[in-house]
């Protein structure tokens, strides 16, 4: 007998089943080049879709406010131990629901409302939670922004030092959403110590590279390190905080009960799976390929006449100035989307265009690399991007690129079994 409890999704809710099938198709046949996105493994999807979603587990392993937590405690301990093994941190909290909530918890642990934060200018690559006026960070704290230099377009460490001495911030913040160069955590940590400030790195974007040593680790130099787990780290959509032992209690209290209630134990378990994958040799190979792919993309786009901010990339992301070709970022994003290439418009440092238009697009290699694409595919894709943007209004160019994108995607399948299954159900 079918009841409310034992139907398949297709039986229970055909509309949502169709949404999922449509999204599986969109992923399968488009080139996902949004730098903050990636595709999780089947194992991680399985953990996320598990019965652990049912459990209330407020508190921490061994010290919960609910009974019946002995099983989920094992999952959270596995996640914490693996995170410590990967990053070499003293303390870790794996409960933040997102990168934003991880950042909020650190601010609440370390600061009082109205304190001063020295953080990277959002218009130069920083993140909303680093002080946007509409974000809780900008509304709760006094924000002093630093940026990149006008010529090299790399972080202006001398400016950080000068502003730190001038404003005496309580927290010096680094980390970015659109910055393609190595960040000198050692220097920023030293600047913070010199003025008696706490230091924090938000490695949301580069965590996967840090995990395997392909970007220098912030852990030895920073009091607090936050991250998402779903970008280059390729885990479930969530956040995490690492810190020195001396801040452990404050951070744990800030996550629960200050910012959050019950943790998402299915997501915590999926983080444990993600960290296990990150400890396997294939993960380092993956991250190496992410970097090589980004480098080739940047070189090819540059050769095609686009301007890469700072002249190139050391990581998984690049900011591409499309205004040099007479297009706004918004126009480029639209034209590429119609051709099957998904990117996002992005302001470039010292942008002359308003934010909703912008002069650039942000492009990343993590998701395509997860599909198995390598340098030859990057060269081809850079050519298509260039072709689509040379004539953004042309229907024949759009169609021709779109067809080639689809054919390439078919050679590098993603979630193939799911796609086949849902196509069968919805046809
Ligand atoms: C993506 C990102 C975040 C926020 O992550 P959410 O999970 O979307 O809240 C925070 N900081 C930086 C630098 C990011 O790039």
PDB file of C-alpha atoms and ligand atoms in Angstrom, residues 36 97-103 125-130 174-178 200 202-206 226-231 237-239 362, ligand 1:
ATOM      1  CA  UNK A  36      32.328  28.972  -6.660  1.00  0.00           C
ATOM      2  CA  UNK A  97      25.352  25.830   7.879  1.00  0.00           C
ATOM      3  CA  UNK A  98      27.193  28.074   5.416  1.00  0.00           C
ATOM      4  CA  UNK A  99      30.297  30.156   4.878  1.00  0.00           C
ATOM      5  CA  UNK A 100      28.369  33.268   5.885  1.00  0.00           C
ATOM      6  CA  UNK A 101      27.337  31.741   9.190  1.00  0.00           C
ATOM      7  CA  UNK A 102      30.904  30.607   9.858  1.00  0.00           C
ATOM      8  CA  UNK A 103      32.060  34.198   9.421  1.00  0.00           C
ATOM      9  CA  UNK A 125      37.360  40.706  -4.744  1.00  0.00           C
ATOM     10  CA  UNK A 126      36.194  40.558  -1.110  1.00  0.00           C
ATOM     11  CA  UNK A 127      32.948  38.915   0.049  1.00  0.00           C
ATOM     12  CA  UNK A 128      29.572  40.308   1.180  1.00  0.00           C
ATOM     13  CA  UNK A 129      30.244  39.099   4.722  1.00  0.00           C
ATOM     14  CA  UNK A 130      33.476  41.105   4.800  1.00  0.00           C
ATOM     15  CA  UNK A 174      41.707  38.319   4.444  1.00  0.00           C
ATOM     16  CA  UNK A 175      40.340  35.973   1.836  1.00  0.00           C
ATOM     17  CA  UNK A 176      38.363  36.691  -1.307  1.00  0.00           C
ATOM     18  CA  UNK A 177      35.710  35.580  -3.755  1.00  0.00           C
ATOM     19  CA  UNK A 178      37.387  36.831  -6.897  1.00  0.00           C
ATOM     20  CA  UNK A 200      41.203  35.715  10.219  1.00  0.00           C
ATOM     21  CA  UNK A 202      38.332  33.157   4.876  1.00  0.00           C
ATOM     22  CA  UNK A 203      39.490  30.452   2.451  1.00  0.00           C
ATOM     23  CA  UNK A 204      35.996  29.648   1.128  1.00  0.00           C
ATOM     24  CA  UNK A 205      37.227  29.569  -2.471  1.00  0.00           C
ATOM     25  CA  UNK A 206      40.676  28.024  -2.148  1.00  0.00           C
ATOM     26  CA  UNK A 226      36.784  29.956   7.999  1.00  0.00           C
ATOM     27  CA  UNK A 227      35.739  28.182   4.846  1.00  0.00           C
ATOM     28  CA  UNK A 228      32.862  26.842   2.860  1.00  0.00           C
ATOM     29  CA  UNK A 229      32.989  23.135   2.073  1.00  0.00           C
ATOM     30  CA  UNK A 230      31.283  23.285  -1.340  1.00  0.00           C
ATOM     31  CA  UNK A 231      33.652  25.233  -3.592  1.00  0.00           C
ATOM     32  CA  UNK A 237      26.926  23.209   0.747  1.00  0.00           C
ATOM     33  CA  UNK A 238      28.055  24.328   4.211  1.00  0.00           C
ATOM     34  CA  UNK A 239      30.756  26.044   6.286  1.00  0.00           C
ATOM     35  CA  UNK A 362      34.598  35.609 -13.241  1.00  0.00           C
TER      36      UNK A 362
HETATM   37  C1  LIG B   1      31.302  31.879  -0.974  1.00  0.00           C
HETATM   38  C2  LIG B   1      31.972  32.698   0.075  1.00  0.00           C
HETATM   39  C3  LIG B   1      31.428  32.843   1.369  1.00  0.00           C
HETATM   40  C4  LIG B   1      30.006  32.473   1.746  1.00  0.00           C
HETATM   41  O1  LIG B   1      29.551  31.266   1.597  1.00  0.00           O
HETATM   42  P1  LIG B   1      27.991  30.917   1.655  1.00  0.00           P
HETATM   43  O2  LIG B   1      28.046  29.466   1.972  1.00  0.00           O
HETATM   44  O3  LIG B   1      27.425  31.269   0.344  1.00  0.00           O
HETATM   45  O4  LIG B   1      27.385  31.696   2.774  1.00  0.00           O
HETATM   46  C5  LIG B   1      32.161  33.508   2.327  1.00  0.00           C
HETATM   47  N1  LIG B   1      33.355  34.033   2.040  1.00  0.00           N
HETATM   48  C6  LIG B   1      33.899  33.943   0.807  1.00  0.00           C
HETATM   49  C7  LIG B   1      35.235  34.550   0.566  1.00  0.00           C
HETATM   50  C8  LIG B   1      33.222  33.291  -0.212  1.00  0.00           C
HETATM   51  O5  LIG B   1      33.752  33.238  -1.437  1.00  0.00           O
END
